Coordinates of C-alpha atoms and ligand atoms in Angstrom, one line a residue:
X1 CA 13.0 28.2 1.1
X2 CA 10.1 30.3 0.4
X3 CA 6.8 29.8 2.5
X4 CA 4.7 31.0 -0.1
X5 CA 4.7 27.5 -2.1
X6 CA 0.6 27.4 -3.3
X7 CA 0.7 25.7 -6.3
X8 CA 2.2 22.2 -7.2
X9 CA 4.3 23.7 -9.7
X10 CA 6.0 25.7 -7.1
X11 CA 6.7 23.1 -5.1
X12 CA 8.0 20.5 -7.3
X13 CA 10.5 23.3 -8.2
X14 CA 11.3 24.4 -4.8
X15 CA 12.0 21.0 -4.0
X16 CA 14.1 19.9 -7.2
X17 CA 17.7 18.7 -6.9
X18 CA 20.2 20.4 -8.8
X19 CA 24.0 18.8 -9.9
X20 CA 26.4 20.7 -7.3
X21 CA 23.6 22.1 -5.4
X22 CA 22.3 19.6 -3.1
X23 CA 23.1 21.0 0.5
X24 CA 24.7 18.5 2.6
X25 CA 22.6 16.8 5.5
X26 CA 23.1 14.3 8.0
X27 CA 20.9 12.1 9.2
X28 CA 20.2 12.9 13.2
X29 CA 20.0 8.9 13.8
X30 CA 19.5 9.9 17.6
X31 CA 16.2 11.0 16.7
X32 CA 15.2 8.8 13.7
X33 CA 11.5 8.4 13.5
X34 CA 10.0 5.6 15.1
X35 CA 8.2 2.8 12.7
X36 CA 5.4 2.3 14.3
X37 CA 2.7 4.8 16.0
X38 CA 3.0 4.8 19.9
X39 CA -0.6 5.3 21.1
X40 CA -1.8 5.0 25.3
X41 CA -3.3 2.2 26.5
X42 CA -5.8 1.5 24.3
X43 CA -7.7 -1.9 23.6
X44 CA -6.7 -4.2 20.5
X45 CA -8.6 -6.6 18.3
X46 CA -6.6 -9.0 17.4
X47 CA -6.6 -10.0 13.9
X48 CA -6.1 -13.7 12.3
X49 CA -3.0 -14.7 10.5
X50 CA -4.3 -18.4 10.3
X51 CA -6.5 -18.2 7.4
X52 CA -4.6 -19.5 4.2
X53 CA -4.1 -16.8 1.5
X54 CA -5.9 -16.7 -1.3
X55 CA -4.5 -19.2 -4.4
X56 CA -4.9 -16.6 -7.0
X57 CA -2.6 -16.2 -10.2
X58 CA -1.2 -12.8 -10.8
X59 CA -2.8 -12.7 -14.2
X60 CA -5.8 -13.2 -13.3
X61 CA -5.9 -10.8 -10.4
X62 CA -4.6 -8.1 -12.8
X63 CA -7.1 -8.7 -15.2
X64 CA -10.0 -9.2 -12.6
X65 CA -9.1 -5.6 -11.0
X66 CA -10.0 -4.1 -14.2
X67 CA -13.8 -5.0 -13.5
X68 CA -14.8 -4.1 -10.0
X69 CA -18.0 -3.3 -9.6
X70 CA -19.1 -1.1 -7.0
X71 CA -22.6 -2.0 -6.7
X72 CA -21.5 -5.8 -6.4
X73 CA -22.4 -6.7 -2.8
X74 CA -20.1 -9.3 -0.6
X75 CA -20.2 -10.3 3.1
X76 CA -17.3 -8.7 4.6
X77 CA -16.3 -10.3 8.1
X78 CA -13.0 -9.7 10.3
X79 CA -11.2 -12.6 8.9
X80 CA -11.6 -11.5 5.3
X81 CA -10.7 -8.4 6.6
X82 CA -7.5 -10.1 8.1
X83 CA -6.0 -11.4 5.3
X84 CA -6.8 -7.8 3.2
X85 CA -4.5 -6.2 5.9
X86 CA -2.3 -8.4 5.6
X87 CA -1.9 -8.7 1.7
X88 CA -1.5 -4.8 1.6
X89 CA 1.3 -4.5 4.3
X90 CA 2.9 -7.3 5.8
X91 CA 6.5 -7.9 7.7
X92 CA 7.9 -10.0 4.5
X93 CA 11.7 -10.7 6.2
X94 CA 13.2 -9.4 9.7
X95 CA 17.3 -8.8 9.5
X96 CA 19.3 -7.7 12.3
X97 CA 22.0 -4.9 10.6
X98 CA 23.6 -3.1 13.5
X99 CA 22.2 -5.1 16.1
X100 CA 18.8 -3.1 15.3
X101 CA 15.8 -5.5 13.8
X102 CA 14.8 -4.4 9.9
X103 CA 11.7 -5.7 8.9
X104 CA 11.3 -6.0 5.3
X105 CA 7.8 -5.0 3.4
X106 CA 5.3 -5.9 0.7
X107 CA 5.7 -2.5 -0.2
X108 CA 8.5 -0.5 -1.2
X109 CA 9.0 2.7 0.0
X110 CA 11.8 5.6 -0.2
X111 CA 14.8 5.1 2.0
X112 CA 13.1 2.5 3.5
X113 CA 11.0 5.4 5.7
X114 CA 7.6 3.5 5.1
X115 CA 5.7 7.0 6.3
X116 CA 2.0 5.4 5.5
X117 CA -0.3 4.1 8.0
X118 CA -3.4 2.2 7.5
X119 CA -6.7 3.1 9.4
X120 CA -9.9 1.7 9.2
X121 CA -13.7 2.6 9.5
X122 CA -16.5 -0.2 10.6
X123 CA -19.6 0.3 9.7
X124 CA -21.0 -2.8 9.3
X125 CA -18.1 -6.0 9.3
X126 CA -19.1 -9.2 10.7
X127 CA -17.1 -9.5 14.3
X128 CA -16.2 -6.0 14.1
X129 CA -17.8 -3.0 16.0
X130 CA -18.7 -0.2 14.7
X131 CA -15.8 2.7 14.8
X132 CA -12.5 4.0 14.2
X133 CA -9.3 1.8 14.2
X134 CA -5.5 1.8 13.9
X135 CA -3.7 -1.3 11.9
X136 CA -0.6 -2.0 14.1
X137 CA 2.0 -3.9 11.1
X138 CA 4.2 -5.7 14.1
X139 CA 1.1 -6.4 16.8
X140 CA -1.0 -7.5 13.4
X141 CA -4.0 -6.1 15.3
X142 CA -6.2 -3.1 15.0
X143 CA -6.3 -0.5 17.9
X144 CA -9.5 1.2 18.9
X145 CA -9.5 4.7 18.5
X146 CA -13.0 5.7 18.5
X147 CA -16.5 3.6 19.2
X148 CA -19.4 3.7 17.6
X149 CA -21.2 4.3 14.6
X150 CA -19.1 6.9 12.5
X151 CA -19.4 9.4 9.9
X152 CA -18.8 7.9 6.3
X153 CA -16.1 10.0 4.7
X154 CA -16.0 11.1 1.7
X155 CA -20.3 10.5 1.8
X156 CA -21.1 8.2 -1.3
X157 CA -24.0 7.5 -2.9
X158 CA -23.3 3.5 -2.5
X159 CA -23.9 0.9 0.5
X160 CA -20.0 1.4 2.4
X161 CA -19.5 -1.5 4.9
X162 CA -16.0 -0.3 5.9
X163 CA -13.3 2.6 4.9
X164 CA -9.8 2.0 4.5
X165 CA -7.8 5.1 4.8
X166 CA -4.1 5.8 4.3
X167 CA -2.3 8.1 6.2
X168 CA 1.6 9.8 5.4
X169 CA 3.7 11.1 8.5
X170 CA 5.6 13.8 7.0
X171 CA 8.7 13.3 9.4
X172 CA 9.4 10.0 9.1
X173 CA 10.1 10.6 5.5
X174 CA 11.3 14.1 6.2
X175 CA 13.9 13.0 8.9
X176 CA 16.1 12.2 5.6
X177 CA 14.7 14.2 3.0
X178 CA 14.0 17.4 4.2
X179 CA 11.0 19.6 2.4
X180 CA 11.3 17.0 -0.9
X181 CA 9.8 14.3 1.7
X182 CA 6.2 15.0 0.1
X183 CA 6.9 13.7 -3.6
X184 CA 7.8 10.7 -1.2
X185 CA 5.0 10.4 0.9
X186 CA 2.9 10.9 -1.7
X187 CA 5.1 7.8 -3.8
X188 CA 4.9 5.8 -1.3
X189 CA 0.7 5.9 -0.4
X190 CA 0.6 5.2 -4.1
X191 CA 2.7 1.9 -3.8
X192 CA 0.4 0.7 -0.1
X193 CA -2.7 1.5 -2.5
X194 CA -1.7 -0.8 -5.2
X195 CA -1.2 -3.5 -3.0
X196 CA -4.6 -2.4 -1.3
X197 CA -6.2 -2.6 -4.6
X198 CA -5.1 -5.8 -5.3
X199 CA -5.7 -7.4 -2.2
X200 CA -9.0 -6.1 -2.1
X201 CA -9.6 -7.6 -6.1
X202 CA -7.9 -10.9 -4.8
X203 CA -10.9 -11.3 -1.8
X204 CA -13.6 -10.4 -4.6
X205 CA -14.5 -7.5 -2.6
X206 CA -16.0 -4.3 -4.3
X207 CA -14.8 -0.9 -3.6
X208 CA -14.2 2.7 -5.1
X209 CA -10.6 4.6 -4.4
X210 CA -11.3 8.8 -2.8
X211 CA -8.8 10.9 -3.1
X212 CA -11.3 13.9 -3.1
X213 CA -12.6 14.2 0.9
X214 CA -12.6 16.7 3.6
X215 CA -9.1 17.0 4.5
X216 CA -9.8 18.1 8.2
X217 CA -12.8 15.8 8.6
X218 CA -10.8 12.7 7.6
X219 CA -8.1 13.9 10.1
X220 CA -10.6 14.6 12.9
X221 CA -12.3 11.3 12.4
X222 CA -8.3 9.3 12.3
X223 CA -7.4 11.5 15.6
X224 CA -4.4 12.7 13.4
X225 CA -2.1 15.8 14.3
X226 CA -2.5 17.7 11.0
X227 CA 0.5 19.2 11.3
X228 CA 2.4 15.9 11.2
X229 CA 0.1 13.3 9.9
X230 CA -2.7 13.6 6.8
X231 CA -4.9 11.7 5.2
X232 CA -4.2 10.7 1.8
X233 CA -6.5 8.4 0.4
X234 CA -10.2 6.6 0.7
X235 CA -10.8 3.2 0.2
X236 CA -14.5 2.7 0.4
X237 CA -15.7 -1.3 0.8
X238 CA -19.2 -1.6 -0.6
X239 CA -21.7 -4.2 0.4
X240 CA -25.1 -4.5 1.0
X241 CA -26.2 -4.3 4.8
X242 CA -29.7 -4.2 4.4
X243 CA -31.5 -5.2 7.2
X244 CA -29.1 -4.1 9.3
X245 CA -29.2 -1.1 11.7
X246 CA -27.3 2.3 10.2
X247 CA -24.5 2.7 12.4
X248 CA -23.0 5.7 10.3
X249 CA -22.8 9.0 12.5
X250 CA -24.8 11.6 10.8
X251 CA -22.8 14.4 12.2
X252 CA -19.3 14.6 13.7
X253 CA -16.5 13.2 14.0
X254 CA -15.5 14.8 17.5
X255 CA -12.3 15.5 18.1
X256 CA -10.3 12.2 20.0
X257 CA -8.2 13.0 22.7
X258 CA -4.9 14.6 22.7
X259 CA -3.0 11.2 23.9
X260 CA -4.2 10.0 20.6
X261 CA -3.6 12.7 18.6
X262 CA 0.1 13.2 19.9
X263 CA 1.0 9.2 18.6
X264 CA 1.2 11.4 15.5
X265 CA 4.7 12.5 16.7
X266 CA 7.5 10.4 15.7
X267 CA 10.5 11.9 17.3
X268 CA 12.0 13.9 20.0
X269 CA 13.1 16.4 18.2
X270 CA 10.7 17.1 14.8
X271 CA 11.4 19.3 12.2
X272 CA 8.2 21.0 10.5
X273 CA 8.9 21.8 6.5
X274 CA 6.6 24.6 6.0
X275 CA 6.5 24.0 2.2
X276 CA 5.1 20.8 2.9
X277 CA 2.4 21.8 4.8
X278 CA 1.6 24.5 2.9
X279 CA 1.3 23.0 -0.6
X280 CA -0.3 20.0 1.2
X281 CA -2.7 22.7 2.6
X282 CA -3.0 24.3 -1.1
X283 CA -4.9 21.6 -1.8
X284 CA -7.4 21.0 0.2
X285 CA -10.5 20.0 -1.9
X286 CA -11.5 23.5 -0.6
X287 CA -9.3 25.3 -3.0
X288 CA -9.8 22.5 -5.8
X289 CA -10.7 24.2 -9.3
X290 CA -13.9 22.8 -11.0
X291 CA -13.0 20.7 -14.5
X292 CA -15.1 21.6 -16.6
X293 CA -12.5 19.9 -19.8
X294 CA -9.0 18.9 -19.4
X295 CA -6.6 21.5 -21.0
X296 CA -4.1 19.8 -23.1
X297 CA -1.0 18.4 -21.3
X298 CA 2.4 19.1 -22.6
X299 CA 4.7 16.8 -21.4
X300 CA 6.9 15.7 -24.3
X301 CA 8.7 18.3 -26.5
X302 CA 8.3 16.1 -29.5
X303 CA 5.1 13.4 -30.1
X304 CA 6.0 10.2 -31.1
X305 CA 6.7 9.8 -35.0
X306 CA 5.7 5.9 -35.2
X307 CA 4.0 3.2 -33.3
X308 CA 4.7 0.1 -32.6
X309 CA 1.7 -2.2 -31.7
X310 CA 1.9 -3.8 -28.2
X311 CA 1.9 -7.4 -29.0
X312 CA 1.5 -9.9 -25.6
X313 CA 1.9 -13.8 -25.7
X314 CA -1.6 -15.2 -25.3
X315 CA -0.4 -17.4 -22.2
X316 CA 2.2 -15.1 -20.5
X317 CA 2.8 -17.7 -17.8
X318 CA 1.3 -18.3 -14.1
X319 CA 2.6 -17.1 -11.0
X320 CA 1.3 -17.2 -7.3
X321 CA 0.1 -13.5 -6.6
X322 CA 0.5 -13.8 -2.5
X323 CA 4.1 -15.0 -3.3
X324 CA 5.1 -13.0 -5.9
X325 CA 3.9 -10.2 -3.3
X326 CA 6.4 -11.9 -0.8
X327 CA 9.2 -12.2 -3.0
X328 CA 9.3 -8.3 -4.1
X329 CA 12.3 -6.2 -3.5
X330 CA 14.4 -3.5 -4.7
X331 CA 17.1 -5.3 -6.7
X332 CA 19.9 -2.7 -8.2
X333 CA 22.3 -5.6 -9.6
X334 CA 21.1 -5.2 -13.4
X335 CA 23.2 -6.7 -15.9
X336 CA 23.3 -5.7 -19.2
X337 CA 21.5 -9.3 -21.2
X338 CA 19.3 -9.7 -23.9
X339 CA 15.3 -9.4 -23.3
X340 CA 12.9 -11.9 -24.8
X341 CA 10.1 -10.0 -26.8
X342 CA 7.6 -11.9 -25.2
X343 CA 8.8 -10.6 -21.6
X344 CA 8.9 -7.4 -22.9
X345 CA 5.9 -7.7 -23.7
X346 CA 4.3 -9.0 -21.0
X347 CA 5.6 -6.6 -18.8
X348 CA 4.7 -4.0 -20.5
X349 CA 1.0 -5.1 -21.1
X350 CA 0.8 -5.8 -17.2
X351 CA 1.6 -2.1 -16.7
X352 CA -1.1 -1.5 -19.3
X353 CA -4.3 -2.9 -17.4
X354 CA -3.7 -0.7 -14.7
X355 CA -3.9 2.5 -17.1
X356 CA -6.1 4.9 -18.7
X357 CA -9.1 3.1 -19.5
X358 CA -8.6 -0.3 -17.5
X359 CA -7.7 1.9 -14.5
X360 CA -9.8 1.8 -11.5
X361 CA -8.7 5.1 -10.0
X362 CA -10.8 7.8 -10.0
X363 CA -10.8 9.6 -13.2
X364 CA -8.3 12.5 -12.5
X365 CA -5.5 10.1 -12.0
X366 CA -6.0 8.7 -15.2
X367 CA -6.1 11.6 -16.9
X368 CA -2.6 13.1 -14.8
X369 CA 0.5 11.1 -15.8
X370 CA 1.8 10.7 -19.1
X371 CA 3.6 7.1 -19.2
X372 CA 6.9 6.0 -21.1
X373 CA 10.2 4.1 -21.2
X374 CA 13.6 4.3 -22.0
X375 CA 14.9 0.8 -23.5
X376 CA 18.5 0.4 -23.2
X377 CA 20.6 -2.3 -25.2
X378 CA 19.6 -6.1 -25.9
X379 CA 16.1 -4.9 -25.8
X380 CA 13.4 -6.5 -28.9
X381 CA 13.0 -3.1 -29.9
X382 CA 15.8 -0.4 -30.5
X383 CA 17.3 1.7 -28.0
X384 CA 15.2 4.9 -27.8
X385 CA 12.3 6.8 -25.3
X386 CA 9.0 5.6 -26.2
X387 CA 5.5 6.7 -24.7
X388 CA 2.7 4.0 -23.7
X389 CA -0.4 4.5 -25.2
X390 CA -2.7 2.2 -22.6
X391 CA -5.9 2.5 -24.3
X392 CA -4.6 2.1 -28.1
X393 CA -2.3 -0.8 -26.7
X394 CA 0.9 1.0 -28.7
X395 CA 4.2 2.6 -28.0
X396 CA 5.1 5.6 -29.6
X397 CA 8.9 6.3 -30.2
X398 CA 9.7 9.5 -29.0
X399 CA 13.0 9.5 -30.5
X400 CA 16.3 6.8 -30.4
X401 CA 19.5 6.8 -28.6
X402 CA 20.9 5.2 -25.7
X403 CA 19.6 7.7 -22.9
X404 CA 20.1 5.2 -20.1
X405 CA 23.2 5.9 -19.1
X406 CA 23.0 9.8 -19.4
X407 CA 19.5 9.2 -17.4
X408 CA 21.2 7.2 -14.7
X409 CA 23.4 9.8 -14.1
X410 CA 20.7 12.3 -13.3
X411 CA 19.5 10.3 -11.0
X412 CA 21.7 11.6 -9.0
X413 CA 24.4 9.5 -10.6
X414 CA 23.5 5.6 -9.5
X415 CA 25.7 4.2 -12.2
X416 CA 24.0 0.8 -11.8
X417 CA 20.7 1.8 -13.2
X418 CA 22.0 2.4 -16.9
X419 CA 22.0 -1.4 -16.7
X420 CA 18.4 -1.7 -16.6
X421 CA 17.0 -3.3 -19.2
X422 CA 14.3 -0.4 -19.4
X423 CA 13.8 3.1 -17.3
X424 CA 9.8 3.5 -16.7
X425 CA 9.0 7.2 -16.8
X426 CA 6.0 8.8 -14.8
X427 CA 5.9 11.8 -16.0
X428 CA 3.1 15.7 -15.7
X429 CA 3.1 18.9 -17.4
X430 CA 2.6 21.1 -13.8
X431 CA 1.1 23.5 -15.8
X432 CA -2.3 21.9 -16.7
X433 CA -1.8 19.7 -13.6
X434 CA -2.2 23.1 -11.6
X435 CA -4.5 24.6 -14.2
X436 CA -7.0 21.7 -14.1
X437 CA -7.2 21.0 -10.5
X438 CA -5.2 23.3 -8.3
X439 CA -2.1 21.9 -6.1
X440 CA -4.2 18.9 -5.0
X441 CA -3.4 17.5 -8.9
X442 CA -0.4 16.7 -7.1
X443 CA -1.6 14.1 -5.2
X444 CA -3.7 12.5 -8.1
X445 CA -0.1 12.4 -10.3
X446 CA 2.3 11.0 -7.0
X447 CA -0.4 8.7 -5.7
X448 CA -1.0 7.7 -9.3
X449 CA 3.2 7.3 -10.2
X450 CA 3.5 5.4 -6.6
X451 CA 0.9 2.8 -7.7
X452 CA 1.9 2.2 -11.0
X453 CA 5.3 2.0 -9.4
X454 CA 4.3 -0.7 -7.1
X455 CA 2.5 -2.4 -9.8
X456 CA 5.9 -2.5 -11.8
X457 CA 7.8 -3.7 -8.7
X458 CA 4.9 -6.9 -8.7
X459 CA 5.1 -7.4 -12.9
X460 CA 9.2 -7.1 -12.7
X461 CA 9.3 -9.7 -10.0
X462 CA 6.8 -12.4 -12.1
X463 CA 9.5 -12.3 -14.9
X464 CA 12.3 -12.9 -12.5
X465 CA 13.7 -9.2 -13.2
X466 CA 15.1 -6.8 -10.5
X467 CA 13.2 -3.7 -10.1
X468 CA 13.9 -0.3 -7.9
X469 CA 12.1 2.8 -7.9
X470 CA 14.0 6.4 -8.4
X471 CA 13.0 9.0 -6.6
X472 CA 16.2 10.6 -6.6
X473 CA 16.8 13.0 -9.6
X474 CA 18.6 15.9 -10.9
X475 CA 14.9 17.0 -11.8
X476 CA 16.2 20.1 -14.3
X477 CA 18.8 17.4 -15.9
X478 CA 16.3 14.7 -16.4
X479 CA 13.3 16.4 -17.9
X480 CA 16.9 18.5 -20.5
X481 CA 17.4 14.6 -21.6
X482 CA 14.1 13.7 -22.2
X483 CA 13.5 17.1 -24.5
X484 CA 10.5 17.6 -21.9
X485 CA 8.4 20.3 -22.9
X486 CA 8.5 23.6 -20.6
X487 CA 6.6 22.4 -17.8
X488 CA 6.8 19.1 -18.2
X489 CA 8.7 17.0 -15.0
X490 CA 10.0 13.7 -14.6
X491 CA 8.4 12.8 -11.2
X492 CA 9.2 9.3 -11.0
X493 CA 11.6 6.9 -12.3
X494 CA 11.7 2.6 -11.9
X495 CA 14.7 1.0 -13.6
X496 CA 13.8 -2.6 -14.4
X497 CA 15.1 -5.7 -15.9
X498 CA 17.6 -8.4 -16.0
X499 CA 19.4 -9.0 -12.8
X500 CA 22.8 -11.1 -11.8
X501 CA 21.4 -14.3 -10.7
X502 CA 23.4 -16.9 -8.5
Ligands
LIG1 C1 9.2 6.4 -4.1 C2 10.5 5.6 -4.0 C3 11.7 6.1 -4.3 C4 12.9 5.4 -4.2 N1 14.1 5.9 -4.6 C5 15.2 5.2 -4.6 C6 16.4 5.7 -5.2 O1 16.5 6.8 -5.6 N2 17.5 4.9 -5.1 C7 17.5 3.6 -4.6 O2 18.5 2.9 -4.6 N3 16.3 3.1 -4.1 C8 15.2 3.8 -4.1 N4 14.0 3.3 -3.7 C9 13.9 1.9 -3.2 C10 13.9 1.9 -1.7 O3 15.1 2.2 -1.2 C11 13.4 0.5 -1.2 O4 12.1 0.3 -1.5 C12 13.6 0.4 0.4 O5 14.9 0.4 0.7 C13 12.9 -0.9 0.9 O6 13.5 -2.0 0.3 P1 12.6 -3.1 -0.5 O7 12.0 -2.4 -1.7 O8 13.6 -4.1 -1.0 O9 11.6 -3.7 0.4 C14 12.8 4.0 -3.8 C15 11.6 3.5 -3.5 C16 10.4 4.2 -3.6 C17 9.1 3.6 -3.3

């Protein structure tokens, strides 16, 4: 492949899969990545698994997300901060397959490759020094990387108490999908920062998602190998901490040691994907095009030639958020059975509060995707490809036909998905996406897709459906069967409903 991959556009096309094309690869299990970061002796805070989980019901918490307010001030202390680590990424099940442990997650992730890491910056946290530290999943403990007061990155205008930061190791993901791995990495930090998000809305704590920062400050400060390891995303936790001394390092961050910067490396033998690092390096905020007003984005060939108003029961149900996060997995035993209209519904409108207007990502994101669905049979409304208009609360149908099957067969033909009750679609024009805000658009549409993803994995599992994300797709076939408009690319795929039950 070419090195010369600068713009999203150019990557997403480098990196497409084509019917009879695919070049064969094996998977070098004698170097498979390891799972967790390896760092030196360094010391470890151990963090509380005692403290009961928040009693909170899923509705609520989606609804409550909607209204964060970042000028809201709460204390923050390490136990809170405990059980936020632990609602965002937790060991949900450990299986032996092959006489190797498998630790199932709260979060889904291609291949089951979970590249992300979670990293966090004290500035001012009750029982929590200032400085720069690791979250180790297995240890459940946070490894000190750097003491003292540290820089806040990105700067804000707003009191920040602490910084959550996630991280993507190309390789891990790369080890089985080659110079594609990015769309994955990217995926998958969007599914970590939906459970971030709500974990963080659960605890009642404020706080504003970055995906704008200094690329080579926010590595610098994680002691990250930029060739290997990059920051993706901000979390900032506001708070008041007046009164208290600033801790936050005007200047800085200084480089951390090598040792630290080598836990980076995953595996003996590493393979480097230069179009990963260089569209990931395209868009450095650095290169970033001012938006002054968004272009228009041409995704669909044809608009939508009648809506249908989205109509949710008034009492959708309860359901324990912390379990529901437990009890999510990728279920691919769909069975074709029909789907109440108020599940439909409900599912739907879930989706909905974490879109367009409701959405608490920063604005780009929301401006990025375009959202719709393919409904297969036994469905309240007829087969067909509709598009979800958040704000308005409508569906538009695109056009009818039963495109589920055809669609599951793009996806790089996994039959079982044209039993879904209903294929969401995540879906860009590359065009405008580029146009608007260079190759770093990219991450705003992945990060945005992976979240909404993981958001449909949590609303899939409250009805008792099955859920799986795609990631694998013919990408020419797919966006030929949705009658995409010339730039417009099917970037992400989750097949849900009905499942065999036993
Ligand atoms: C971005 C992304 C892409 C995925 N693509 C596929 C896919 O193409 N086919 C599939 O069967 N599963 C796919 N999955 C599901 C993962 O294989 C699954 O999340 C992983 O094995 C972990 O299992 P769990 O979700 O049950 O915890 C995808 C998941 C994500 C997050």
């Amino acid at each position: 492949m070419t090195q010369q991959i600068l713009t999203a556009a150019e990557y997403h096309r480098a990196t497409s899969y084509r019917r009879h094309r695919l070049t064969p690869h094996t998977l070098d299990w004698a170097h498979q990545p390891v799972l967790v970061k390896r760092y030196p002796e360094l010391p470890r805070v151990a963090l509380d698994r005692s403290e009961k989980l928040p009693e909170i019901d899923y509705f609520d918490l989606v609804h409550r997300c909607r209204t964060i307010d970042s000028s809201r001030s709460e204390p923050l202390d390490i136990q809170k901060l405990s059980t936020a680590f632990r609602l965002t990424h937790d060991v949900t099940a450990r299986r032996e397959y092959m006489g190797q442990p498998f630790y199932y997650r709260s979060v889904a992730s291609a291949g089951a490759l979970y590249p992300f890491e979670l990293y966090l910056a004290v500035h001012h946290i009750d029982g929590l020094d200032p400085g720069v530290y690791h979250y180790h999943l297995l240890d459940f403990s946070l490894t000190a990387l750097r003491r003292g007061p540290v820089p806040e990155i990105p700067p804000v205008d707003c009191g920040v108490v602490a910084t959550v930061y996630v991280t993507g190791i190309f390789f891990r993901s790369a080890w089985k999908y080659r110079s594609r791995a990015y769309r994955y990495v990217l995926l998958d930090a969007g599914h970590l920062l939906e459970n971030l998000r709500l974990a963080l809305g659960a605890l009642d704590l404020s706080f504003s998602i970055h995906l704008d920062f200094e690329d080579e400050r926010a590595a610098t400060l994680l002691g990250l190998d930029p060739q290997r390891e990059a920051c993706l995303v901000c979390v900032h936790l506001h708070g008041d901490h007046t009164g208290k001394k600033k801790t936050g390092a005007a200047n800085g961050p200084k480089p951390l040691s090598g040792e630290i910067l080598q836990a980076s490396t995953v595996s003996d033998k590493e393979v480097a994907y230069a179009d990963i690092l260089t569209v990931h390096r395209a868009g450095n905020v650095a290169n970033n095009r001012s938006v002054d007003a968004l272009p228009t984005f041409h995704v669909l060939g044809n608009q939508p030639a009648a809506w249908i108003d989205l109509n949710p029961p008034d009492h959708p149900g309860s359901a324990d958020y912390a379990r529901v996060l437990w009890q999510r997995r990728s279920r691919r035993n769909f069975v074709p059975a029909s789907v109440p209209r108020d599940g439909f519904m409900t599912f739907v409108d879930l989706m909905t509060r974490s879109m367009g207007k409701a959405s608490v990502m920063p604005s780009a994101c929301r401006s990025v995707l375009t959202t719709g669905f393919l409904t297969g049979m036994g469905m309240p409304i007829s087969p067909g490809f509709y598009l979800l208009d958040p704000d308005a609360k409508r569906l538009g149908r695109v056009f009818d036909g039963r495109l589920t099957e055809p669609v599951a067969a793009a996806c790089l033909d996994q039959m079982w998905l044209k039993h879904a009750a209903l294929h969401l679609l995540f879906m860009t024009d590359l065009a405008a996406l580029d146009q608007t805000w260079g190759p770093r658009g990219y991450r705003y549409a992945m990060i945005e897709a992976g979240s909404l993803g993981q958001q449909a994995y949590l609303a899939a599992t409250v009805l008792g459906w099955g859920v799986c994300g795609i990631g694998a797709i013919y990408d020419r076939e797919a966006a030929v069967l949705l009658d995409l408009a010339v730039d417009g690319a099917l970037l992400y795929l989750v097949g849900a409903g009905p499942v065999k039950t036993r």
